[in-house]
Coordinates of C-alpha atoms in Angstrom, one line a residue:
Chain A
M9 CA -24.4 1.9 -46.2
T10 CA -22.5 2.5 -42.9
T11 CA -21.6 5.9 -41.6
I12 CA -18.4 6.4 -39.5
K13 CA -17.7 9.5 -37.6
C14 CA -14.2 10.7 -37.5
N15 CA -13.7 12.8 -34.5
K16 CA -12.7 16.4 -35.3
P17 CA -9.8 17.1 -33.3
L18 CA -9.9 20.5 -31.4
N19 CA -6.4 21.6 -32.4
L20 CA -7.5 21.3 -36.2
P21 CA -9.9 24.1 -36.7
E22 CA -9.3 25.0 -40.3
E23 CA -11.4 22.9 -42.8
A24 CA -8.3 22.6 -45.1
E25 CA -6.4 20.9 -42.3
W26 CA -9.5 19.0 -41.4
D27 CA -9.8 17.4 -44.9
S28 CA -6.2 16.5 -44.7
Y29 CA -6.5 15.0 -41.3
T30 CA -9.7 12.8 -42.2
A31 CA -7.8 11.8 -45.5
K32 CA -5.0 10.4 -43.3
V33 CA -7.6 8.7 -41.1
A34 CA -9.3 7.3 -44.3
S35 CA -6.0 6.3 -45.7
S36 CA -5.0 4.4 -42.4
Y37 CA -8.1 2.1 -42.9
G38 CA -7.4 1.5 -46.6
A39 CA -10.3 3.8 -47.6
I40 CA -8.4 6.4 -49.8
G41 CA -10.5 8.5 -52.0
L42 CA -13.8 8.0 -50.1
P43 CA -15.9 11.3 -50.0
V44 CA -15.5 13.0 -46.5
E45 CA -18.4 15.2 -45.7
S46 CA -17.8 18.6 -44.3
S47 CA -19.2 17.4 -41.1
G48 CA -16.6 14.9 -40.8
W49 CA -18.7 11.7 -41.6
L50 CA -17.3 9.0 -43.8
R51 CA -19.9 7.1 -45.9
L52 CA -18.7 3.4 -46.3
T53 CA -20.4 0.3 -47.8
Q54 CA -20.1 -3.1 -46.1
A55 CA -17.5 -4.0 -48.6
Q56 CA -15.6 -1.1 -48.0
L57 CA -15.8 -1.8 -44.3
T58 CA -14.3 -5.4 -44.5
P59 CA -10.7 -4.3 -44.6
I60 CA -10.9 -2.3 -41.3
G61 CA -11.8 -5.5 -39.4
K62 CA -9.7 -7.8 -41.6
G63 CA -6.1 -8.6 -40.5
F64 CA -6.9 -7.7 -36.8
F65 CA -8.1 -11.2 -35.4
E66 CA -10.0 -14.2 -36.4
E67 CA -13.4 -14.9 -34.7
S68 CA -12.0 -17.8 -32.4
E69 CA -8.8 -15.7 -31.8
L70 CA -11.1 -12.7 -30.6
S71 CA -12.8 -14.7 -27.8
S72 CA -9.4 -15.8 -26.3
K73 CA -8.4 -12.1 -26.4
I74 CA -11.3 -11.0 -24.9
S75 CA -10.9 -13.6 -22.1
D76 CA -7.3 -12.4 -21.7
L77 CA -8.5 -8.7 -21.5
L78 CA -11.1 -9.7 -18.9
K79 CA -8.4 -11.3 -17.0
A80 CA -6.1 -8.3 -17.1
I81 CA -8.9 -6.0 -16.0
R82 CA -9.7 -8.3 -13.0
E83 CA -6.0 -8.1 -11.7
L84 CA -5.9 -4.3 -12.5
L85 CA -8.9 -4.0 -10.4
L86 CA -7.5 -6.1 -7.7
A87 CA -4.2 -4.0 -7.7
L88 CA -6.3 -0.8 -7.6
R89 CA -8.1 -2.0 -4.5
E90 CA -4.7 -2.5 -2.7
T91 CA -3.2 0.9 -4.1
P92 CA -4.0 3.5 -1.7
T93 CA -4.4 7.3 -2.4
L94 CA -1.9 9.2 -0.4
A95 CA -2.1 12.6 1.6
N96 CA -0.2 14.4 4.1
V97 CA -1.6 15.6 7.2
C98 CA -0.1 17.5 10.4
L99 CA -0.8 16.2 13.9
R100 CA -1.1 19.2 16.2
D101 CA -2.3 17.2 19.4
L102 CA -2.3 13.8 20.7
G103 CA -5.7 13.8 22.1
S104 CA -4.3 12.9 25.6
E105 CA -4.9 14.4 29.1
K106 CA -1.4 13.3 30.1
Y107 CA 0.7 14.7 27.1
R108 CA 0.9 17.5 24.5
L109 CA 2.9 17.8 21.5
K110 CA 5.8 20.5 21.4
E111 CA 5.9 20.6 17.8
K112 CA 3.4 19.5 14.9
I113 CA 4.1 16.0 13.5
E114 CA 3.8 15.3 9.8
I115 CA 2.1 12.0 9.0
I116 CA 0.8 10.1 5.9
I117 CA -2.7 9.1 5.2
E118 CA -3.2 6.0 3.1
E119 CA -6.7 5.5 1.9
Y120 CA -7.4 2.0 0.5
H121 CA -10.9 0.8 -0.8
E122 CA -12.3 -0.1 2.6
E123 CA -9.8 1.1 5.0
T124 CA -7.5 3.9 6.1
I125 CA -3.9 3.8 7.5
A126 CA -2.6 6.7 9.2
K127 CA 1.6 6.5 9.4
W128 CA 4.5 8.2 11.0
P129 CA 6.9 6.5 8.8
E130 CA 10.0 7.6 10.9
L131 CA 8.8 5.8 13.8
E132 CA 7.3 2.9 11.9
L133 CA 4.0 3.7 13.6
F134 CA 0.5 3.3 12.2
G135 CA -3.0 3.5 13.2
Y136 CA -5.8 1.7 11.3
G137 CA -9.4 2.7 10.8
I138 CA -12.5 2.7 8.6
S139 CA -12.1 6.5 8.2
P140 CA -9.3 8.9 8.3
S141 CA -10.3 10.4 11.6
E142 CA -10.3 6.7 13.1
A143 CA -6.9 5.9 11.9
I144 CA -5.5 9.2 12.9
M145 CA -6.9 8.6 16.6
N146 CA -5.5 5.2 16.5
L147 CA -2.1 6.7 15.5
K148 CA -2.3 9.0 18.2
N149 CA -2.8 6.2 20.7
E150 CA 0.1 4.2 19.1
I151 CA 2.5 7.4 19.7
I152 CA 1.6 7.6 23.2
D153 CA 1.9 3.8 23.8
L154 CA 5.3 3.6 22.3
Y155 CA 6.6 6.6 24.1
E156 CA 5.4 4.9 27.5
D157 CA 6.7 1.7 26.4
L158 CA 10.1 3.0 25.5
S159 CA 10.4 5.4 28.4
S160 CA 10.0 2.5 30.8
T161 CA 12.7 0.2 29.2
K162 CA 16.3 0.1 30.2
K163 CA 18.4 2.0 27.7
E164 CA 20.7 -1.2 27.3
E165 CA 17.6 -3.1 26.3
L166 CA 16.7 -0.9 23.3
G167 CA 18.0 -1.7 19.8
K168 CA 19.5 1.1 17.6
L169 CA 16.1 2.1 16.0
P170 CA 14.0 2.1 19.3
K171 CA 16.7 4.2 20.8
M172 CA 16.4 6.9 18.0
W173 CA 12.6 6.7 18.2
L174 CA 12.7 7.4 21.9
S175 CA 15.1 10.3 21.5
I176 CA 12.7 11.8 18.7
L177 CA 9.6 11.4 21.1
K178 CA 11.4 12.9 23.9
K179 CA 12.0 15.9 21.8
I180 CA 8.4 16.2 20.7
I181 CA 6.2 15.0 23.7
I182 CA 5.8 17.0 26.7
K183 CA 4.0 15.8 29.9
K184 CA 1.2 18.2 30.8
Chain B
M28 CA 2.4 -5.5 -2.8
S29 CA 0.7 -8.5 -1.0
K30 CA -0.8 -11.2 -3.3
S31 CA -2.4 -13.1 -0.3
L32 CA -4.1 -11.9 2.6
F33 CA -3.7 -13.9 5.7
D34 CA -5.9 -14.6 8.8
K35 CA -5.3 -12.5 11.8
R36 CA -4.8 -15.4 13.9
R37 CA -2.3 -17.0 11.4
I38 CA 0.0 -13.9 11.7
Y39 CA -0.3 -13.9 15.4
E40 CA 0.6 -17.5 15.7
A41 CA 3.5 -17.4 13.3
L42 CA 5.1 -14.2 15.0
K43 CA 4.4 -15.7 18.5
N44 CA 5.9 -19.0 17.8
K45 CA 8.5 -18.3 15.4
L46 CA 9.8 -15.1 16.7
K47 CA 9.1 -15.7 20.4
I48 CA 7.1 -12.4 20.6
D49 CA 5.0 -12.0 23.8
F50 CA 2.0 -10.0 22.6
R51 CA 0.1 -7.9 25.2
D52 CA -3.4 -7.3 25.0
S53 CA -4.0 -3.6 24.4
R54 CA -6.4 -2.1 22.0
E55 CA -4.5 -4.2 19.8
L56 CA -2.0 -6.9 20.3
V57 CA 1.2 -5.3 20.9
G58 CA 4.5 -7.1 20.9
W59 CA 8.4 -6.6 20.5
Y60 CA 10.7 -8.7 18.5
Y61 CA 14.0 -9.2 20.5
L62 CA 17.3 -9.5 18.7
D63 CA 20.2 -10.6 21.0
G64 CA 18.4 -9.4 24.0
K65 CA 17.3 -6.0 22.6
K66 CA 14.0 -4.7 21.6
T67 CA 14.1 -4.3 17.7
N68 CA 10.8 -4.6 15.9
R69 CA 7.5 -3.6 17.4
F70 CA 4.7 -5.5 15.9
T71 CA 0.8 -4.6 16.2
I72 CA -1.7 -7.1 15.1
P73 CA -5.6 -6.4 15.1
K74 CA -7.6 -8.5 17.4
G75 CA -10.4 -10.8 16.5
R76 CA -10.7 -13.4 13.8
G77 CA -10.8 -13.0 10.0
T78 CA -8.9 -11.9 7.1
I79 CA -6.6 -9.0 7.6
T80 CA -7.1 -5.9 5.4
P81 CA -4.5 -5.1 2.8
G82 CA -3.4 -1.8 4.2
Y83 CA -2.9 -3.3 7.7
Q84 CA -0.9 -6.4 6.3
K85 CA 1.1 -4.1 4.3
A86 CA 2.0 -2.2 7.4
I87 CA 3.0 -5.4 9.2
E88 CA 5.1 -6.5 6.4
K89 CA 7.1 -3.3 6.4
K90 CA 7.6 -3.5 10.1
S91 CA 8.9 -7.0 9.7
R92 CA 11.6 -5.7 7.3
L93 CA 10.7 -8.6 4.9
N94 CA 9.6 -8.2 1.3
N95 CA 6.5 -9.9 0.2
E96 CA 7.7 -13.3 -0.7
D97 CA 9.7 -13.6 2.5
F98 CA 6.8 -12.4 4.6
E99 CA 4.6 -15.1 3.1
R100 CA 7.2 -17.5 3.8
L101 CA 7.5 -16.5 7.5
I102 CA 3.7 -16.7 8.0
I103 CA 2.9 -19.8 5.9
C104 CA 5.9 -22.0 7.1
P105 CA 9.3 -22.5 5.5
M106 CA 11.0 -19.5 7.2
G107 CA 11.8 -20.3 11.0
G108 CA 12.8 -17.9 13.8
P109 CA 16.5 -18.5 13.2
E110 CA 16.4 -17.7 9.6
Y111 CA 14.5 -14.5 10.4
D112 CA 17.1 -13.6 13.1
D113 CA 19.9 -14.0 10.5
K114 CA 18.1 -11.7 8.1
M115 CA 17.8 -9.1 10.9
R116 CA 21.5 -9.4 11.8
E117 CA 22.4 -8.7 8.0
L118 CA 20.3 -5.5 8.4
V119 CA 22.3 -4.7 11.6
R120 CA 25.6 -5.2 9.9
N121 CA 24.4 -3.1 7.0
R122 CA 23.5 -0.3 9.5
L123 CA 20.0 -0.6 8.4
L124 CA 18.5 -1.7 11.9

């Protein structure tokens, strides 16, 4: 005799409803008429259990299905490692003795499995680090570097986007 | 999303040789891609050897304005500088660059 536990759903508190639920479950496994105990246990013999497994997969087919599943799990894990968790953070300071921020900058923190990227998408800037604080520090350095680079370039040498970046930076960064 | 991660040196060599980017040695390697004599894309590559991390490669990929497939073509080989220039000019025509 094998005992199968039918999980009692929380949204079916009444005994009458529970009976009808377990009957439905039993019915779906081809076990209509089996006595369902009030605790929610179904008692089945091995012969009665057979129809449950039958019709799903043959044994040889099963190993290939498992191998497919393992492959899919590996791919999912790989994708998961490359999918970051995101957070929005505000920069209030550049950590520089030369420059300060006129207003705060909203940046994005992307945390991957073993690295963190701090991004200012509008200026296509990013800072890399093992931790968020390291990534933010590197992004701050990148902001200063881009500002100094663009400021020292002749206007006619700047493409459309770099021109726009410089205009944004000039509005936000002030020399101390 | 990137399927293969490249060696930092390989990315550096491809961008330097194909896009004629002159990298300067700072905290990282920083260089500008010039299109028709104008600074257009700014690239940052980590120093050192070894494989680049997924997040960093994705960030470079986005800066290059290429999709994953084209970025791989640029780094691995088939895409040369002129083809990249044409793609950027197309973005300029579409007011995306």
